Amino acid sequence: MESTTESAAAPADPTRPFGAAAVERGLLALLVVSPLACSTTAVDPFRLPELTVVLLVTAGLVGTRLTLAVAERRVPLPRPTDRPARVAVVAAGVFGLFATIAGAVTADAPWRAMLGEYGHANGLLLLVAVVVVFLVALDRLDEAAGGRLVVIAVGVALVVGVHALAQLLHIDPIDWRMERTDLAGTMGTRADAGAIVGLGVPLALGLGLAAREQRRRVGAAAVAIGLLALAAVIGSPAGASAALAGAAIVAVVWFVVRGWRRAAAVLGAVTVGALALVVSGVGGVGPLQALADRAGGAARWGWETALAMVADAPLSGVGLGAFNGHAGTARGPEVAAGSQVPASGVEPASLPLHLAAEGGLPLLAAFVALQVVVGVVLVRGLRATAGRLRWRLAGVGAAWAGWLVHGLVTSPGPAVWVWGVVLAALVIVVRRGRSTLVEPAAAPKSVAGIAGVLACAIGVAALVPLVADRVAGQGQALAVDGQPADAQLELERATRVNPLEARYWLERGELARAVGEGDLALRSYQEASRREPRDSVVPERAARVATQMEDTELAGAQWSLAVALDPWHPPLLDEAAAYWSEQGEPARGEALVERALRVEDEADRWALLGQVRLAAGDVAGAETAFAEAIERDPSATERLDLDALP
């Protein structure tokens, strides 16, 4: 009987890492689900579902890794046998350490530091999750598993690309649309959708070159061409750059293998020059500056704001999730005039600059060190390998390099972040080939149960923000349908589900203000301000309500706070100047209008300056301001109070 049982048992594969199948399934789920995650009933319908998927899968990987650690009777830390992987583990660990410091020590708003800014979801939770994903993948995957993940990734890129095309053609059957962009479903933004599609191009090329059968090579080439066309059609400069950079790297490797080194050098130089033109164009300068419009505005304004933050706090940064909170005081009048958005709308538009601004130069250095390690492994691997393994490595490495190019001109969302770290891990895994880890005894069921409970607890915690967002989304839908009372109840329930999120309190305040409940609006704004102390939008709206309620003390304090947080936003300065002028402090209002004129020189603003000077008794100054307004807009004469002049 014993011999029958032994013969029925599947023999262990001594060349495959213990637990690799479970880790592979988790990473497969991550690559597939995170780019497709969407919730049309949530306030933040794209980023938060992506982050939730990342955290749920990470929780499962943590539970799996703890179970494996007990079975192996050792500390649950990666122990790769090859030196490059060991260096990568150290670099990833240092990156995670500095990210934790930036999120837990220097941040102004702890919850925002954990979750990341609204619309990005790139806080401490995401950075820790990607470090865990990288370490687990590095520790447990082998070259065969990496190959299967690459095939799945190409399939996901096709799905995202086809869905994006359907949206652009206005035939999207799911109708996941938002007003702010004509490409909103699946990935939320053109940049992220273009990134996933673009990264599929070098992956498909690598699969084709590694294939033995001609039909598979032709099929892979067709897929790569199709993905390249989709990346171009989507219209994201960042996504198209990732595709072109990845394809060019694969082509350079092919030229070198064929012995055409001069052609490879020429192609490499042309690619670098083209990418430099694209990056400068996205920044709003150079011959391709029209690309800035496709990218949503010139990125250099965000770059300059990030550099100003680095100059102010080079070692500590401003804290994770605090970029927009510090953008108002970091940017100057030139940046404010160029971007023409409030501080809350400034985008860092660069992954390295985003990391440096929020986490300081140490966090950026750790990130760069990790990428350098991966790059060294890639170059040495391409020189040392041959045949199918070389082409698999070339495809994965080119996709990883494309992800870095994408990060130069945008700050990726959770799904693209995860794809990048998985590709980085696969570069090392594919180069390493087969693993030498042996299969130990299975873990006790009790240990597996405890690890499972821990993973479930982390998973439930990860669902809380998404559940609260869904409830808040239902409240907003009720408000649009004209049911303010029911909407207020839903928003209140959202604040109970997740009491740390400021957006729900802000929405409650806006709804209360719309129906004339000033006291409730002010209390809601106060709660929002406690959670987001550097968000200029909150005191600005509170000041308006307090002004309507004739609470001059509160209104003055809130206007002062809003201007201090965003000192170069002209509409805010105009409104605050009008308030101070009405309160008998025209000199204060005059200073604000003159500051606004340094950003935007407009006729209506000169007219406002004239009114403020007239209230201060400066008739000559008022005449000069009115003359400037008429010079810029002759029709302004009808709107000016010229009869008040003596």
XYZ file of C-alpha atoms in Angstrom:
646
model
C 0.000 0.000 0.000
C 2.823 2.386 0.809
C 4.532 1.709 -2.486
C 1.301 2.528 -4.348
C 1.035 5.853 -2.557
C 4.642 6.740 -3.273
C 4.318 5.844 -6.935
C 1.161 7.951 -7.260
C 2.827 11.036 -5.855
C 4.183 13.463 -8.422
C 7.969 13.659 -8.270
C 9.369 17.004 -7.184
C 11.263 18.971 -9.742
C 14.624 19.667 -8.087
C 15.377 22.402 -10.599
C 12.298 24.503 -9.791
C 12.098 26.741 -6.713
C 9.747 25.555 -4.000
C 6.478 27.520 -4.203
C 7.274 28.873 -7.664
C 3.874 27.773 -9.007
C 1.996 29.774 -6.358
C 4.156 32.840 -6.928
C 3.767 32.524 -10.690
C -0.024 32.424 -10.378
C 0.025 35.495 -8.158
C 2.186 37.480 -10.564
C 0.065 36.320 -13.469
C -3.033 37.666 -11.719
C -1.190 40.901 -11.051
C -0.152 41.415 -14.671
C -3.616 40.571 -15.981
C -6.024 42.183 -13.526
C -4.256 45.399 -12.502
C -4.358 47.025 -15.981
C -7.998 46.020 -16.428
C -9.242 47.049 -12.968
C -12.015 49.628 -13.111
C -15.027 50.653 -11.029
C -17.503 53.043 -12.629
C -19.283 53.538 -9.279
C -16.219 54.921 -7.469
C -15.154 58.538 -7.096
C -11.670 57.576 -8.252
C -12.699 54.900 -10.758
C -9.297 53.810 -12.056
C -6.303 54.343 -9.793
C -7.875 53.034 -6.604
C -9.070 49.734 -8.135
C -5.588 49.255 -9.617
C -3.986 49.830 -6.230
C -6.500 47.507 -4.560
C -5.613 44.680 -6.941
C -1.903 45.253 -6.315
C -2.380 45.164 -2.545
C -4.618 42.072 -2.634
C -2.137 40.086 -4.721
C 0.743 41.330 -2.584
C -1.116 40.101 0.508
C -1.397 36.666 -1.096
C 2.294 36.662 -1.964
C 3.191 37.619 1.615
C 1.098 34.752 2.981
C 2.637 32.319 0.515
C 6.144 33.484 1.331
C 5.615 33.125 5.083
C 4.348 29.585 4.595
C 7.360 28.717 2.478
C 9.690 30.223 5.062
C 8.347 27.927 7.777
C 8.596 24.915 5.484
C 12.207 25.782 4.699
C 12.909 26.607 8.370
C 14.621 29.916 7.660
C 13.968 33.656 7.782
C 11.592 34.726 4.968
C 14.186 36.781 3.119
C 15.386 36.193 -0.435
C 18.624 34.207 -0.614
C 19.622 34.148 -4.261
C 22.761 32.225 -5.087
C 24.014 34.588 -7.802
C 25.740 37.845 -6.941
C 23.714 40.217 -9.207
C 20.494 39.042 -7.614
C 21.945 39.555 -4.132
C 22.924 43.123 -5.020
C 19.442 43.725 -6.452
C 17.876 42.448 -3.224
C 19.950 44.908 -1.195
C 19.090 47.810 -3.529
C 15.377 46.974 -3.390
C 15.532 46.743 0.395
C 17.223 50.153 0.661
C 14.598 51.623 -1.674
C 11.841 50.241 0.536
C 13.554 51.626 3.644
C 13.837 55.160 2.270
C 10.249 54.989 0.972
C 9.071 54.040 4.475
C 10.976 56.966 5.968
C 9.492 59.379 3.428
C 5.992 58.057 4.050
C 6.097 57.730 7.829
C 8.339 60.596 8.930
C 8.307 63.564 6.581
C 4.728 63.475 5.260
C 2.207 66.129 6.370
C -0.868 63.918 5.917
C -0.289 60.284 7.031
C -3.220 58.806 5.097
C -2.269 60.615 1.908
C 1.289 59.389 2.379
C 0.024 55.811 2.614
C -2.381 55.961 -0.306
C -0.731 58.561 -2.513
C -2.212 61.618 -4.142
C -5.667 61.546 -5.629
C -5.393 60.409 -9.232
C -2.027 58.710 -8.690
C -2.335 56.195 -5.817
C 1.455 56.084 -5.628
C 2.021 56.339 -1.880
C 3.857 54.150 0.583
C 1.467 51.205 0.146
C 2.273 50.977 -3.564
C 6.036 51.381 -3.111
C 6.191 48.701 -0.418
C 4.014 46.427 -2.547
C 6.266 46.724 -5.599
C 9.328 45.988 -3.466
C 7.613 42.834 -2.136
C 6.611 41.796 -5.668
C 10.166 42.302 -6.917
C 11.754 40.328 -4.071
C 9.296 37.423 -4.269
C 9.625 37.211 -8.050
C 13.395 37.276 -7.794
C 13.388 34.595 -5.123
C 10.912 32.090 -6.582
C 10.613 32.448 -10.347
C 12.652 30.530 -12.876
C 13.279 31.136 -16.557
C 10.395 28.934 -17.724
C 7.892 30.762 -15.506
C 9.242 34.052 -16.787
C 8.567 32.950 -20.345
C 4.955 32.131 -19.528
C 4.463 35.500 -17.851
C 5.804 37.242 -20.950
C 3.224 35.499 -23.156
C 0.427 36.573 -20.807
C 1.746 40.148 -20.725
C 1.620 40.370 -24.529
C -1.985 39.172 -24.438
C -2.927 41.806 -21.870
C -1.261 44.501 -23.990
C -3.444 43.449 -26.921
C -6.613 43.636 -24.816
C -5.751 47.106 -23.521
C -4.849 48.307 -27.004
C -8.032 47.003 -28.627
C -10.159 48.533 -25.886
C -8.385 51.862 -26.283
C -9.001 51.727 -30.040
C -12.688 51.002 -29.428
C -12.904 54.061 -27.217
C -11.244 56.293 -29.758
C -13.728 55.036 -32.371
C -16.617 55.663 -29.928
C -17.740 52.054 -30.084
C -16.716 50.998 -26.577
C -19.355 48.430 -25.514
C -18.506 48.900 -21.830
C -18.719 52.704 -22.090
C -16.088 53.448 -19.448
C -15.761 57.125 -20.172
C -14.909 60.257 -18.231
C -15.328 63.879 -19.217
C -11.665 64.791 -18.728
C -10.343 62.633 -21.572
C -11.536 60.701 -24.599
C -9.519 57.693 -23.446
C -10.501 56.849 -19.898
C -11.521 53.225 -19.664
C -9.289 50.278 -18.824
C -6.209 52.261 -17.811
C -7.658 55.668 -16.997
C -5.154 57.753 -18.964
C -3.521 57.762 -22.359
C -0.064 57.541 -20.800
C -0.746 54.333 -18.870
C -2.723 52.674 -21.652
C 0.026 53.589 -24.091
C 2.644 52.219 -21.695
C 1.052 48.771 -21.397
C 0.567 48.563 -25.158
C 4.054 49.887 -25.848
C 5.739 47.442 -23.465
C 4.092 44.601 -25.355
C 6.045 45.485 -28.534
C 9.550 44.371 -27.426
C 8.067 41.435 -25.496
C 6.397 40.171 -28.672
C 9.580 40.712 -30.682
C 11.568 38.704 -28.143
C 9.051 35.862 -28.303
C 9.210 35.853 -32.080
C 13.000 35.748 -32.259
C 13.106 32.977 -29.639
C 10.528 30.834 -31.468
C 11.689 27.786 -33.401
C 8.742 27.560 -35.805
C 8.387 30.022 -38.658
C 4.649 30.522 -38.161
C 5.210 31.568 -34.561
C 7.848 34.027 -35.631
C 5.523 35.552 -38.203
C 2.669 35.655 -35.705
C 4.785 37.353 -33.059
C 6.038 39.911 -35.598
C 2.447 40.672 -36.626
C 1.465 41.142 -32.982
C 4.431 43.471 -32.403
C 3.533 45.580 -35.449
C -0.103 45.715 -34.354
C 0.844 46.821 -30.845
C 3.196 49.461 -32.256
C 0.367 50.815 -34.411
C -2.008 50.841 -31.430
C 0.554 52.679 -29.308
C 0.805 55.338 -32.016
C -2.975 55.604 -32.422
C -3.567 56.031 -28.696
C -1.642 59.271 -28.999
C 0.423 59.154 -25.818
C 3.997 60.346 -26.413
C 5.100 58.381 -23.342
C 3.559 55.117 -24.552
C 4.835 55.505 -28.102
C 8.316 56.304 -26.773
C 8.302 53.128 -24.680
C 7.331 51.088 -27.752
C 9.927 52.653 -30.045
C 12.710 52.441 -27.462
C 11.969 48.780 -26.758
C 11.758 47.860 -30.441
C 14.981 49.743 -31.179
C 16.874 47.899 -28.436
C 15.762 44.526 -29.795
C 16.831 45.632 -33.271
C 20.243 46.759 -31.976
C 20.800 43.361 -30.361
C 19.787 41.644 -33.606
C 22.235 43.774 -35.597
C 25.054 42.981 -33.169
C 24.331 39.247 -33.318
C 24.376 39.423 -37.120
C 27.735 41.178 -36.973
C 26.434 44.545 -38.204
C 27.945 46.557 -35.381
C 28.151 49.807 -37.334
C 24.465 49.627 -38.203
C 23.710 48.868 -34.552
C 25.672 51.935 -33.442
C 23.890 54.157 -35.961
C 20.476 52.854 -34.904
C 21.345 53.336 -31.242
C 22.468 56.924 -31.827
C 19.351 57.714 -33.863
C 17.138 56.229 -31.150
C 18.792 58.267 -28.393
C 18.465 61.435 -30.462
C 14.822 60.743 -31.267
C 14.022 60.072 -27.601
C 15.772 63.309 -26.620
C 13.580 65.202 -29.083
C 10.450 63.491 -27.731
C 11.338 64.245 -24.113
C 12.051 67.894 -24.922
C 8.855 68.061 -26.973
C 6.771 66.719 -24.091
C 8.459 69.356 -21.975
C 7.185 72.002 -24.384
C 10.436 72.979 -26.104
C 12.218 72.036 -29.329
C 10.873 71.073 -32.746
C 8.424 68.531 -31.319
C 6.844 70.819 -28.716
C 3.421 70.032 -30.179
C 3.690 66.742 -28.262
C 3.061 68.722 -25.072
C -0.576 69.172 -26.093
C -1.027 65.427 -26.447
C 0.600 64.922 -23.063
C -1.887 67.294 -21.407
C 0.377 70.348 -21.247
C 4.062 71.164 -21.132
C 5.708 68.823 -18.651
C 8.555 71.205 -17.895
C 6.371 73.161 -15.473
C 6.004 70.058 -13.346
C 9.708 69.304 -13.732
C 10.675 72.786 -12.537
C 8.310 72.507 -9.578
C 9.806 69.146 -8.625
C 13.346 70.518 -8.904
C 12.386 73.418 -6.637
C 11.176 70.929 -4.036
C 14.411 68.975 -4.300
C 16.370 72.183 -3.793
C 14.338 73.007 -0.670
C 14.518 69.524 0.893
C 17.207 67.478 -0.886
C 17.601 64.780 1.772
C 14.127 64.312 3.207
C 11.868 65.411 0.362
C 8.446 66.891 1.042
C 6.944 63.513 1.976
C 5.087 60.876 -0.010
C 1.757 62.044 -1.364
C 2.663 65.696 -0.694
C 3.700 66.897 -4.154
C 0.525 68.891 -4.871
C 0.414 70.160 -1.300
C 3.835 71.775 -1.712
C 3.536 72.713 -5.391
C 1.921 76.069 -4.606
C 4.830 77.335 -2.519
C 7.526 75.623 -4.600
C 6.607 77.026 -7.992
C 7.239 80.606 -8.995
C 5.251 83.056 -11.149
C 6.776 81.805 -14.411
C 5.741 78.208 -13.708
C 2.274 79.297 -12.574
C 1.856 81.347 -15.750
C 3.017 78.474 -17.932
C 0.937 75.744 -16.327
C -2.177 77.916 -15.784
C -3.562 75.488 -13.198
C -3.905 75.627 -9.409
C -1.308 73.881 -7.288
C -3.553 70.822 -6.992
C -3.364 70.381 -10.772
C 0.428 70.401 -11.139
C 1.812 67.056 -12.319
C 5.435 65.971 -11.700
C 5.426 64.307 -15.150
C 8.568 62.300 -14.383
C 9.046 59.252 -12.187
C 12.627 60.085 -11.082
C 11.728 63.695 -10.280
C 8.588 62.585 -8.475
C 10.607 60.228 -6.270
C 13.255 62.890 -5.605
C 10.706 65.585 -4.759
C 8.698 63.445 -2.341
C 11.346 61.101 -0.954
C 14.515 63.122 -1.388
C 17.715 62.254 -3.188
C 18.317 59.101 -1.069
C 15.096 57.532 -2.387
C 16.014 58.485 -5.954
C 19.540 57.115 -5.484
C 18.193 53.771 -4.269
C 15.840 53.597 -7.265
C 18.661 54.427 -9.692
C 20.980 51.898 -8.041
C 18.407 49.152 -8.527
C 17.953 50.040 -12.192
C 21.730 50.124 -12.714
C 22.018 46.614 -11.270
C 19.309 45.387 -13.646
C 20.989 47.135 -16.568
C 24.366 45.552 -15.806
C 22.747 42.112 -15.572
C 21.024 42.724 -18.907
C 24.161 43.796 -20.778
C 26.308 40.989 -19.359
C 23.546 38.490 -20.016
C 23.183 39.487 -23.649
C 26.918 39.039 -24.113
C 27.096 35.696 -22.317
C 23.959 33.958 -23.612
C 23.032 32.661 -27.030
C 20.095 31.285 -28.938
C 16.562 31.350 -27.499
C 17.677 32.467 -24.053
C 19.378 35.532 -25.516
C 16.257 36.582 -27.411
C 14.023 36.068 -24.401
C 16.393 38.206 -22.384
C 16.509 40.825 -25.136
C 12.710 41.093 -25.252
C 12.296 41.355 -21.487
C 15.243 43.733 -21.120
C 14.034 45.985 -23.925
C 10.572 46.161 -22.329
C 12.141 47.093 -18.987
C 14.169 49.831 -20.726
C 10.975 51.034 -22.420
C 9.366 51.306 -18.984
C 12.231 53.542 -17.859
C 11.801 55.740 -20.941
C 8.089 55.995 -20.196
C 8.936 57.099 -16.659
C 11.047 59.994 -17.936
C 7.990 61.912 -19.147
C 5.223 60.757 -16.811
C 4.604 59.380 -13.343
C 3.061 55.913 -13.829
C 0.023 54.532 -12.070
C -0.041 51.356 -9.947
C -0.459 48.900 -12.834
C 2.423 50.328 -14.868
C 4.584 50.487 -11.725
C 3.997 46.790 -11.131
C 4.727 45.886 -14.740
C 8.034 47.716 -14.483
C 9.250 45.924 -11.355
C 8.122 42.535 -12.674
C 10.060 43.163 -15.892
C 13.109 44.192 -13.853
C 12.900 40.953 -11.871
C 12.429 38.912 -15.052
C 15.648 40.338 -16.509
C 17.572 38.770 -13.629
C 15.463 35.607 -13.583
C 15.781 34.921 -17.320
C 19.510 35.579 -17.206
C 19.886 33.189 -14.289
C 18.062 30.406 -16.096
C 17.217 27.372 -13.978
C 17.264 27.667 -10.212
C 19.212 25.389 -7.876
C 16.780 25.557 -4.959
C 15.498 22.147 -3.876
C 12.066 21.134 -2.667
C 11.845 20.926 1.144
C 9.145 19.280 3.184
C 5.675 20.794 2.993
C 4.695 23.376 5.590
C 2.361 22.310 8.433
C -1.301 23.054 7.801
C -1.478 25.197 10.922
C 1.307 27.431 9.639
C -0.314 27.706 6.240
C -3.580 28.599 7.975
C -1.970 31.350 10.031
C -0.282 32.780 6.959
C -3.596 32.621 5.130
C -5.370 34.506 7.899
C -2.664 37.178 7.824
C -2.968 37.506 4.060
C -6.772 37.775 4.355
C -6.427 40.488 7.002
C -4.137 42.502 4.729
C -6.567 41.918 1.865
C -9.569 43.157 3.839
C -7.639 46.270 4.862
C -6.754 46.844 1.214
C -10.447 46.773 0.259
C -11.459 49.495 2.722
C -10.476 52.505 0.535
C -12.235 51.048 -2.509
C -15.416 50.272 -0.547
C -15.472 53.784 0.890
C -14.884 55.263 -2.571
C -17.751 53.259 -3.975
C -20.084 54.538 -1.254
C -18.964 58.120 -1.935
C -19.547 57.558 -5.643
C -23.128 56.507 -4.920
C -23.548 59.688 -2.897
C -22.345 61.803 -5.797
C -24.755 60.005 -8.136
C -27.641 60.779 -5.761
C -26.594 64.441 -5.656
C -26.645 64.619 -9.454
C -30.135 63.050 -9.425
C -31.373 65.826 -7.134
C -31.510 63.867 -3.868
C -29.217 65.909 -1.591
C -30.486 64.397 1.673
C -29.813 60.818 0.573
C -26.516 61.889 -0.987
C -25.412 63.421 2.304
C -26.190 60.168 4.107
C -24.063 58.174 1.664
C -21.163 60.597 1.967
C -21.431 60.437 5.745
C -21.305 56.651 5.515
C -18.166 56.930 3.368
C -16.488 58.989 6.108
C -17.318 56.228 8.596
C -15.963 53.471 6.369
C -12.726 55.379 5.820
C -12.504 58.286 8.284
C -8.964 59.162 7.150
C -9.841 60.246 3.598
C -10.275 64.034 3.191
C -12.092 63.909 -0.161
C -15.304 62.594 1.357
C -15.435 65.453 3.852
C -14.764 67.895 1.034
C -17.644 66.410 -0.979
C -19.913 66.692 2.070
C -18.962 70.331 2.409
C -19.635 71.045 -1.258
C -23.037 69.393 -1.095
C -23.954 71.255 2.103
C -22.860 74.572 0.556
C -24.976 73.896 -2.537
C -28.148 73.466 -0.456
C -27.405 76.396 1.844
C -26.273 74.508 4.955
C -23.383 76.780 5.816
C -22.625 75.408 9.275
C -22.429 71.820 8.027
C -20.267 72.940 5.120
C -17.790 74.688 7.416
C -17.580 71.696 9.757
C -16.958 69.393 6.800
C -14.258 71.666 5.410
C -12.626 71.785 8.836
C -12.521 67.984 8.957
C -11.073 67.885 5.437
C -8.417 70.415 6.376
C -7.378 68.331 9.393
C -6.681 65.426 7.048
C -5.169 67.473 4.186
C -3.506 70.470 5.858
C -1.771 71.653 2.664
C -4.653 71.426 0.198
C -5.428 75.034 -0.804
C -8.813 74.040 -2.224
C -10.239 73.360 1.249
C -9.569 76.779 2.853
C -10.559 78.513 -0.393
C -14.011 76.936 -0.319
C -14.333 77.430 3.421
C -13.506 81.128 2.945
C -16.318 81.518 0.407
C -18.854 79.982 2.770
C -17.634 82.060 5.700
C -17.837 85.192 3.526
C -21.435 84.391 2.623
C -22.220 83.827 6.312
C -20.523 87.171 7.136
C -18.110 85.493 9.534
C -15.284 87.930 8.835
C -12.837 86.454 11.337
C -13.089 82.933 9.910
C -13.235 84.171 6.318
C -10.085 86.263 6.759
C -8.194 83.352 8.300
C -9.248 80.963 5.530
C -8.403 83.422 2.714
C -4.988 83.989 4.262
C -4.367 80.246 4.532
C -5.472 79.564 0.952
C -3.182 82.297 -0.427
C -0.279 81.036 1.675
C -0.684 77.508 0.267
C -1.090 78.585 -3.374
C 0.454 82.062 -3.666
C 0.661 82.192 -7.475
C -2.831 81.122 -8.629
C -4.416 84.254 -10.184
C -8.141 83.404 -9.738
C -7.551 82.726 -6.045
C -5.548 85.941 -5.652
C -8.241 87.975 -7.418
C -10.977 86.615 -5.179
C -8.954 87.159 -2.011
C -8.041 90.686 -3.140
C -11.690 91.582 -3.686
C -12.508 90.269 -0.201
C -9.783 92.305 1.533
C -10.776 95.406 -0.383
C -14.383 95.017 0.763
C -13.158 94.544 4.339
C -11.401 97.891 4.301
C -7.869 96.615 3.610
C -7.303 97.722 -0.004
C -3.524 97.800 0.364
C -3.548 94.086 1.067
C -5.826 93.485 -1.892
C -3.664 95.641 -4.159
C -0.582 93.546 -3.338
C -2.453 90.352 -4.252
C -3.696 91.716 -7.587
C -0.214 92.945 -8.497
C 1.113 89.472 -7.714
C -1.563 87.935 -9.946
C -0.578 90.307 -12.764
C 2.940 88.865 -12.655
C 1.377 85.547 -13.658
C -1.410 86.638 -16.041
C -1.589 90.104 -17.576
C -5.316 90.471 -18.365
C -7.663 93.408 -18.837
C -10.113 92.283 -16.162
C -7.305 92.017 -13.642
C -6.165 95.567 -14.379
C -9.770 96.651 -13.925
C -9.857 94.931 -10.547
C -6.620 96.661 -9.587
C -8.209 99.982 -10.502
C -11.209 99.266 -8.282
C -8.969 98.289 -5.380
C -6.848 101.439 -5.764
C -9.959 103.550 -6.006
C -11.205 102.069 -2.737
C -7.866 103.026 -1.177
C -8.231 106.619 -2.406
C -5.438 106.297 -4.979
C -7.205 108.056 -7.859
C -4.095 108.433 -10.006
C -3.230 104.760 -9.578
C -6.802 103.788 -10.420
C -6.726 105.871 -13.627
C -3.493 104.183 -14.667
C -4.927 100.702 -14.019
C -8.142 101.496 -15.932
C -6.076 102.800 -18.850
C -4.074 99.573 -18.907
C -7.318 97.565 -18.932
C -8.731 99.577 -21.858
C -5.467 99.248 -23.784
C -5.688 95.457 -23.532
C -9.434 95.283 -24.181
C -11.237 98.366 -25.511
C -14.598 96.831 -24.666
C -13.580 96.926 -20.996
C -14.804 100.532 -20.903
C -18.352 99.249 -20.486
C -17.376 97.225 -17.404
C -15.324 99.901 -15.646
C -16.681 102.212 -12.966
C -15.307 105.341 -14.610
C -18.016 107.565 -13.087
C -16.383 107.031 -9.689
C -13.314 108.918 -10.888
C -13.277 112.614 -9.998
